[in-house]
Tab-separated table of C-alpha atoms in Angstrom:
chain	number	residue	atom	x	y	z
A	23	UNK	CA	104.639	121.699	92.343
A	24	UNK	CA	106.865	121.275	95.386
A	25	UNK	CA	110.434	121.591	94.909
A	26	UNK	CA	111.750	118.075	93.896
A	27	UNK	CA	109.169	116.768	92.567
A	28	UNK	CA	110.762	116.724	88.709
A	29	UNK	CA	113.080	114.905	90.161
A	30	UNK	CA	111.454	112.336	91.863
A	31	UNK	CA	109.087	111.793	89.031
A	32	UNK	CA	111.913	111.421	86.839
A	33	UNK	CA	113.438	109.003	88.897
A	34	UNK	CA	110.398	106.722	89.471
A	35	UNK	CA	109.946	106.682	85.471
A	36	UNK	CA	113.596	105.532	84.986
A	37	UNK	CA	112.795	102.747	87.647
A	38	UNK	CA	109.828	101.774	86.055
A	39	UNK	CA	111.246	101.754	82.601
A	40	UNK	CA	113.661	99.050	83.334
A	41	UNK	CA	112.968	95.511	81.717
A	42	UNK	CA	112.747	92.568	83.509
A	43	UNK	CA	116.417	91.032	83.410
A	44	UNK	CA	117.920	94.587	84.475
A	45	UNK	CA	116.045	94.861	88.012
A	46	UNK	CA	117.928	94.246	91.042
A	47	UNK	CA	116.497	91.482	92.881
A	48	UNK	CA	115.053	93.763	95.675
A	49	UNK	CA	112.538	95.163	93.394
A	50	UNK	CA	108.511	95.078	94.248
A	51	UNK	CA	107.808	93.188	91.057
A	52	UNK	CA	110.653	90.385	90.924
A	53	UNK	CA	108.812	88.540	93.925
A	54	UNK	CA	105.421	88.035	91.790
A	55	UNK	CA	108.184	85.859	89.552
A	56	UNK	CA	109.500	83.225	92.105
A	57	UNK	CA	108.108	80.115	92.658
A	58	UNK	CA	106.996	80.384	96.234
A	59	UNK	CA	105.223	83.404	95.680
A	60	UNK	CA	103.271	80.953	92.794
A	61	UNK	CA	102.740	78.124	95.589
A	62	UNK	CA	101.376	80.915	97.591
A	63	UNK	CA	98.891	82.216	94.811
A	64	UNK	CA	98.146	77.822	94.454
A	65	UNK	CA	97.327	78.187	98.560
A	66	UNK	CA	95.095	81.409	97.955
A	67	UNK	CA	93.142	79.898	95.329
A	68	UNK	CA	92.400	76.714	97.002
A	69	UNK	CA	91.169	78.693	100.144
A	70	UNK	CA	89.334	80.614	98.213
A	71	UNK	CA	87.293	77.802	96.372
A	72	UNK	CA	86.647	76.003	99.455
A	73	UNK	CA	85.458	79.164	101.259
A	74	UNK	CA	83.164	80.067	97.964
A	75	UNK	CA	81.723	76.300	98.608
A	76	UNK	CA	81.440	76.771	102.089
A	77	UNK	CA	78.992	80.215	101.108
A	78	UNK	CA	76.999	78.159	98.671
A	79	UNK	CA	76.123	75.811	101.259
A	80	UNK	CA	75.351	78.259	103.883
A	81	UNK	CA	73.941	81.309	102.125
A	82	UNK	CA	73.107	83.402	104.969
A	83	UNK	CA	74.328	87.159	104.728
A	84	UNK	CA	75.823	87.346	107.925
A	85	UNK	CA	77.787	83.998	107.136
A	86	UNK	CA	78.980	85.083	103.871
A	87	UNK	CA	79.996	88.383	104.520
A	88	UNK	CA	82.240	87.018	108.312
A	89	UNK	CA	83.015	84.747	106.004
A	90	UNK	CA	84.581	86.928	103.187
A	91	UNK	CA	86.070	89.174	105.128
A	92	UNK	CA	88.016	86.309	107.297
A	93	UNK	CA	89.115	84.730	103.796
A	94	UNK	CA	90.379	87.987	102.768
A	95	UNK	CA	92.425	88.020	106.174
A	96	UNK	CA	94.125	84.979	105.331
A	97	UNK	CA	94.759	85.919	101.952
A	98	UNK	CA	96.638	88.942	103.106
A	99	UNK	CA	98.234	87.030	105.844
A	100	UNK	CA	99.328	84.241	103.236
A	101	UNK	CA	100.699	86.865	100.342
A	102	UNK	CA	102.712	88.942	102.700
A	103	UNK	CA	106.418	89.584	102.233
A	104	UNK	CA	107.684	88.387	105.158
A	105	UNK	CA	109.865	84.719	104.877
């Protein structure tokens, strides 16, 4: 083990550990909780349905697969962090 490394662990299991009401608002998993990350998710889903349709109708490899991968661009894009 390298030197530290106790600690750190020990540290990222305290961090984990804490319940819901005692994060800090800055933490990774308080965003998944807000209601535009939600409207997001609503925005993903709906793209994601119409692309699926769009495959069904059109179900040529090459199509699906540009496709799929161009969807799962966007998704990315859509999720992201940034305001």
């Amino acid at each position: 083990m390298y030197p530290g490394t106790k600690l750190l662990l020990m540290l990222l299991t305290i961090w984990l550990r804490q319940g819901p009401n005692e994060r800090p608002p800055s933490h990774p998993l308080m965003r998944m909780r807000s209601a535009r990350y939600h409207a997001k998710k609503k925005i993903v889903r709906g793209l994601w349905i119409a692309t699926g349709m769009l495959m069904l109708a059109f179900p040529l490899s090459h199509f699906i697969v540009t496709l799929g991968l161009f969807t799962t661009f966007l998704s990315f894009t859509i999720l992201d962090e940034a305001p």
